[in-house]
Amino acid sequence: MELSAAFLLAIRALARNKLRSSLTMLGIIIGVGAVIAVVGIGQGAAAKAQEQLAALGANMLFVGSGSVNRYGLNVGSGQTKSLILGDARAIARECPSVSRAAPGTGTGQQVVYGNQNWATQINGTEPQYFEVRNWPFASGTSFGEDDVSQAATVAVLGDTVRKYLFGSSNPIGATIRIGTLPFKVVGVLAPKGTSPGSGQDQDDVIFAPLTTVQKKLLGQDWIRWIMVSAVSRDASYIAQRQIESLLRDRHKIRPGDPDDFVVRNLADVADAAAEQGSVMTILLTIVASIALLVGGIGIMNIMLVSVTERTREIGLRLAVGATEEDVRKQFLIEAMFLGLIGGGFGIAFGIVSSLVVSRALEWPILIPPYVVVVAPLFAIAIGTIFGFYPAKKASELNPIEALRYE
Amino acid sequence: MAISNPTIVRSAAKSSSTAPLIEVHGVRKTYQLGETEVHALRGVSVSIAAGDFVAIMGASGSGKSTFMNILGCLDKPTAGQYLLEGIDVSGLTKKDLARIRNQKIGFVFQSFNLLGRTTALENTELPMLYSRVSKKERESRAREALALVGLADRAEHFPAQLSGGQQQRVAIARALANQPSLLLADEPTGNLDSRTAVEIMDIFQRLNAKGLTIVLVTHEPDIAQFAKREIVFRDGHIKRDDVLPSPQVASDVLKTLPTIED
Ligand SMILES: Nc1ncnc2c1ncn2[C@@H]1O[C@H](COP(=O)(O)OP(=O)(O)OP(=O)(O)O)[C@@H](O)[C@H]1O
Ligand SMILES: [Mg+2]
């Protein structure tokens, strides 16, 4: 039989039982839709996580004071005096895979402007910090090297602090009070959002020169952390090892003794997040594939019913000269169509649902084009695979018995 | 009824005039039903020339349908030989047999076996779907065949909209669509009233007059009267095989029969 005639035959057979055909397709629609939605949402989530990690800083490593016990827990991080400014300088100078290092310390303080009052974190650091963290300014500029050497009372505001203290008015040049000291606002940072790890608001912060915070707010001369940027993302693991051996050396830690500092590599965090994401995607893909499989079984079921119902028709076709191949083709094409049409609606369903989810969660929408091609092909393949047995059964009917079938 | 077109029936002269159309030698058919063997045919030999019109009679279970299925290449004999147009059918593949059924044989069944929700025209086109006939030619040949059985004006009707006699005529048109050399009809009038049955026989006689070979199974002696030859089966054997010297002419009989309305 010509293919065009066979296609026409299949469409008419399916149209004859519209409700049944659509219910059968529903399984495939849900299956394909689920695959596309899962991949779309998963990719969106991954892209969002990448975006957030990139926002944390470029190839960033965090060095903190304190130690790590053997279970990987921080013991008194930031509470010991093990890190000093010299460590930061040495890291920047002596580790070849490090491009910048910004020392820092911090304290929680009450901040006042006019009648506005806000409790926030005051971080003391040096101007290169903003480069390490890849953090642009919304207005104004960073404090300079001079401000650090002179322990000037100048401040850079995070976006949340700006919002609470200044609302819509311009903070640049204004004087705020941190604790008891007046500070002049020189810059406002662009919003960075919540931290992907802790979910903390990264914009609820004020930056001031390291020396100012050390001397005038804390009365300490050590530092609590160093933000380091590696020359590249790949270099961050090497940089981590260089920093570790340098600091052990400088702190005169004997082999076998634990570190009195912690180095955390953000590439690690990113990799962990990506791995978590991909495990999730794999799980969801399995679930979606099971849905597709169930849809395929639905096709097989309905095709078997159809073959039984049309036994006489099959007998007649065989009697008037249809070959086994003709009959097999007829039922295979029908099953394929169920898969194909179901797949088409499934794509639409999948795209719409991932759009809805992405919009609700404010994730970027990412449906890779290959999914839109592969999923329906898969649906057709499922139709064909699960249609094969019923089609074979139909083609192997004995025409005499089939014609006698009641 | 108008039987208009002379071209659709393949002329008997086309097929080899020396060899008979059908030659059956010692054909047996045994069905295995669990432990027991059912001997449906116990050695049947017969030869049917092209252009013949044979009526097969016999008690129920005597093997008539079994024999027809073998003639129609729907079934293979357990033993013996069947030559169709001189070709030994037993050596052919399933695909070849499908081709023979499609090209050389037309079937008419007791229960019509039309596809519902498919018009008379499309039902008639069915065998041509399985041979390389273009869509256009399919339709024109189907219309021709429908005209031949007097249903030109019913082409777009669905089976449910047709009477039993009309449905059987569509089935005959379908059997003629590929211009077969052999028409096999197993109790084609079994479901029809007597007048309609004679109308069907009239069509058969006209087709036969144009050279189509017809083998027909019937339980009704009245119907067998319209054939040229009568073969009687009993217990899987041929009990009698007679040439009817002067078959009834269906069109004459029709004139004497009252129409249903009378
Ligand atoms: N598929 C089968 N399996 C087993 N036995 C069968 C089968 N088909 C036919 N038979 C047996 O073969 C014998 C001949 O059957 P067949 O159908 O040829 O009879 P028939 O002459 O056509 O009868 P009827 O006039 O009732 O149609 C019967 O005894 C029947 O039971
Ligand atoms: Mg019978």
mmCIF file of N, CA and C in Angstrom, chain A residues 47-86:
data_model
loop_
_atom_site.group_PDB
_atom_site.id
_atom_site.type_symbol
_atom_site.label_atom_id
_atom_site.label_comp_id
_atom_site.label_asym_id
_atom_site.label_seq_id
_atom_site.Cartn_x
_atom_site.Cartn_y
_atom_site.Cartn_z
ATOM 1 N N ALA A 47 21.177 27.472 35.442
ATOM 2 C CA ALA A 47 21.655 28.774 34.965
ATOM 3 C C ALA A 47 21.549 29.810 36.075
ATOM 4 N N LYS A 48 20.449 29.721 36.830
ATOM 5 C CA LYS A 48 20.254 30.656 37.932
ATOM 6 C C LYS A 48 21.362 30.476 38.979
ATOM 7 N N ALA A 49 21.676 29.209 39.287
ATOM 8 C CA ALA A 49 22.712 28.930 40.276
ATOM 9 C C ALA A 49 24.061 29.452 39.790
ATOM 10 N N GLN A 50 24.353 29.259 38.500
ATOM 11 C CA GLN A 50 25.600 29.757 37.927
ATOM 12 C C GLN A 50 25.679 31.275 38.060
ATOM 13 N N GLU A 51 24.530 31.890 37.758
ATOM 14 C CA GLU A 51 24.437 33.344 37.826
ATOM 15 C C GLU A 51 24.753 33.826 39.245
ATOM 16 N N GLN A 52 24.151 33.132 40.221
ATOM 17 C CA GLN A 52 24.354 33.533 41.611
ATOM 18 C C GLN A 52 25.798 33.318 42.036
ATOM 19 N N LEU A 53 26.385 32.209 41.588
ATOM 20 C CA LEU A 53 27.763 31.932 41.965
ATOM 21 C C LEU A 53 28.702 32.937 41.323
ATOM 22 N N ALA A 54 28.400 33.286 40.070
ATOM 23 C CA ALA A 54 29.215 34.299 39.401
ATOM 24 C C ALA A 54 29.119 35.606 40.173
ATOM 25 N N ALA A 55 27.925 35.871 40.736
ATOM 26 C CA ALA A 55 27.728 37.103 41.491
ATOM 27 C C ALA A 55 28.541 37.110 42.778
ATOM 28 N N LEU A 56 28.840 35.932 43.299
ATOM 29 C CA LEU A 56 29.647 35.854 44.517
ATOM 30 C C LEU A 56 31.024 36.443 44.302
ATOM 31 N N GLY A 57 31.566 36.279 43.127
ATOM 32 C CA GLY A 57 32.894 36.800 42.859
ATOM 33 C C GLY A 57 33.598 35.932 41.856
ATOM 34 N N ALA A 58 34.621 36.540 41.257
ATOM 35 C CA ALA A 58 35.305 35.833 40.188
ATOM 36 C C ALA A 58 36.345 34.885 40.760
ATOM 37 N N ASN A 59 36.219 33.611 40.479
ATOM 38 C CA ASN A 59 37.208 32.599 40.860
ATOM 39 C C ASN A 59 37.645 32.789 42.308
ATOM 40 N N MET A 60 36.646 32.957 43.166
ATOM 41 C CA MET A 60 36.953 33.452 44.497
ATOM 42 C C MET A 60 37.287 32.341 45.478
ATOM 43 N N LEU A 61 38.247 32.639 46.379
ATOM 44 C CA LEU A 61 38.542 31.768 47.509
ATOM 45 C C LEU A 61 38.393 32.592 48.777
ATOM 46 N N PHE A 62 37.934 31.910 49.808
ATOM 47 C CA PHE A 62 37.753 32.577 51.092
ATOM 48 C C PHE A 62 38.730 31.962 52.084
ATOM 49 N N VAL A 63 39.522 32.823 52.731
ATOM 50 C CA VAL A 63 40.431 32.336 53.763
ATOM 51 C C VAL A 63 39.952 32.907 55.087
ATOM 52 N N GLY A 64 39.661 32.024 56.051
ATOM 53 C CA GLY A 64 39.201 32.483 57.360
ATOM 54 C C GLY A 64 40.152 32.024 58.445
ATOM 55 N N SER A 65 40.117 32.731 59.586
ATOM 56 C CA SER A 65 40.927 32.269 60.709
ATOM 57 C C SER A 65 40.161 31.149 61.407
ATOM 58 N N GLY A 66 40.844 30.392 62.259
ATOM 59 C CA GLY A 66 40.210 29.283 62.945
ATOM 60 C C GLY A 66 40.665 27.975 62.361
ATOM 61 N N SER A 67 40.074 26.883 62.820
ATOM 62 C CA SER A 67 40.553 25.582 62.364
ATOM 63 C C SER A 67 39.392 24.709 61.925
ATOM 64 N N VAL A 68 39.760 23.636 61.247
ATOM 65 C CA VAL A 68 38.774 22.673 60.794
ATOM 66 C C VAL A 68 39.083 21.376 61.518
ATOM 67 N N ASN A 69 38.122 20.834 62.222
ATOM 68 C CA ASN A 69 38.425 19.540 62.840
ATOM 69 C C ASN A 69 38.275 18.441 61.810
ATOM 70 N N ARG A 70 38.464 17.213 62.231
ATOM 71 C CA ARG A 70 38.546 16.152 61.227
ATOM 72 C C ARG A 70 37.199 15.861 60.576
ATOM 73 N N TYR A 71 36.102 16.324 61.194
ATOM 74 C CA TYR A 71 34.791 16.125 60.565
ATOM 75 C C TYR A 71 34.427 17.276 59.629
ATOM 76 N N GLY A 72 35.385 18.161 59.413
ATOM 77 C CA GLY A 72 35.134 19.228 58.467
ATOM 78 C C GLY A 72 34.368 20.390 59.061
ATOM 79 N N LEU A 73 34.201 20.424 60.372
ATOM 80 C CA LEU A 73 33.457 21.530 60.970
ATOM 81 C C LEU A 73 34.402 22.667 61.355
ATOM 82 N N ASN A 74 33.903 23.877 61.172
ATOM 83 C CA ASN A 74 34.683 25.043 61.583
ATOM 84 C C ASN A 74 34.709 25.146 63.101
ATOM 85 N N VAL A 75 35.851 25.321 63.638
ATOM 86 C CA VAL A 75 35.923 25.570 65.075
ATOM 87 C C VAL A 75 36.393 26.998 65.275
ATOM 88 N N GLY A 76 35.517 27.824 65.782
ATOM 89 C CA GLY A 76 35.885 29.195 66.126
ATOM 90 C C GLY A 76 36.402 29.994 64.958
ATOM 91 N N SER A 77 35.801 29.780 63.792
ATOM 92 C CA SER A 77 36.248 30.554 62.641
ATOM 93 C C SER A 77 36.040 32.039 62.903
ATOM 94 N N GLY A 78 37.063 32.822 62.656
ATOM 95 C CA GLY A 78 36.952 34.262 62.861
ATOM 96 C C GLY A 78 37.152 34.672 64.310
ATOM 97 N N GLN A 79 37.273 33.699 65.202
ATOM 98 C CA GLN A 79 37.396 34.043 66.625
ATOM 99 C C GLN A 79 38.852 34.088 67.081
ATOM 100 N N THR A 80 39.740 33.510 66.298
ATOM 101 C CA THR A 80 41.137 33.482 66.746
ATOM 102 C C THR A 80 41.916 34.596 66.068
ATOM 103 N N LYS A 81 43.110 34.778 66.536
ATOM 104 C CA LYS A 81 43.915 35.880 66.006
ATOM 105 C C LYS A 81 44.935 35.373 65.019
ATOM 106 N N SER A 82 44.664 34.208 64.407
ATOM 107 C CA SER A 82 45.704 33.572 63.606
ATOM 108 C C SER A 82 46.006 34.301 62.306
ATOM 109 N N LEU A 83 45.059 35.074 61.758
ATOM 110 C CA LEU A 83 45.321 35.747 60.479
ATOM 111 C C LEU A 83 45.722 37.191 60.718
ATOM 112 N N ILE A 84 46.783 37.613 60.033
ATOM 113 C CA ILE A 84 47.194 39.021 60.138
ATOM 114 C C ILE A 84 47.327 39.606 58.740
ATOM 115 N N LEU A 85 47.443 40.890 58.697
ATOM 116 C CA LEU A 85 47.529 41.589 57.420
ATOM 117 C C LEU A 85 48.666 41.043 56.558
ATOM 118 N N GLY A 86 49.801 40.706 57.221
ATOM 119 C CA GLY A 86 50.962 40.165 56.510
ATOM 120 C C GLY A 86 50.617 38.914 55.725
#
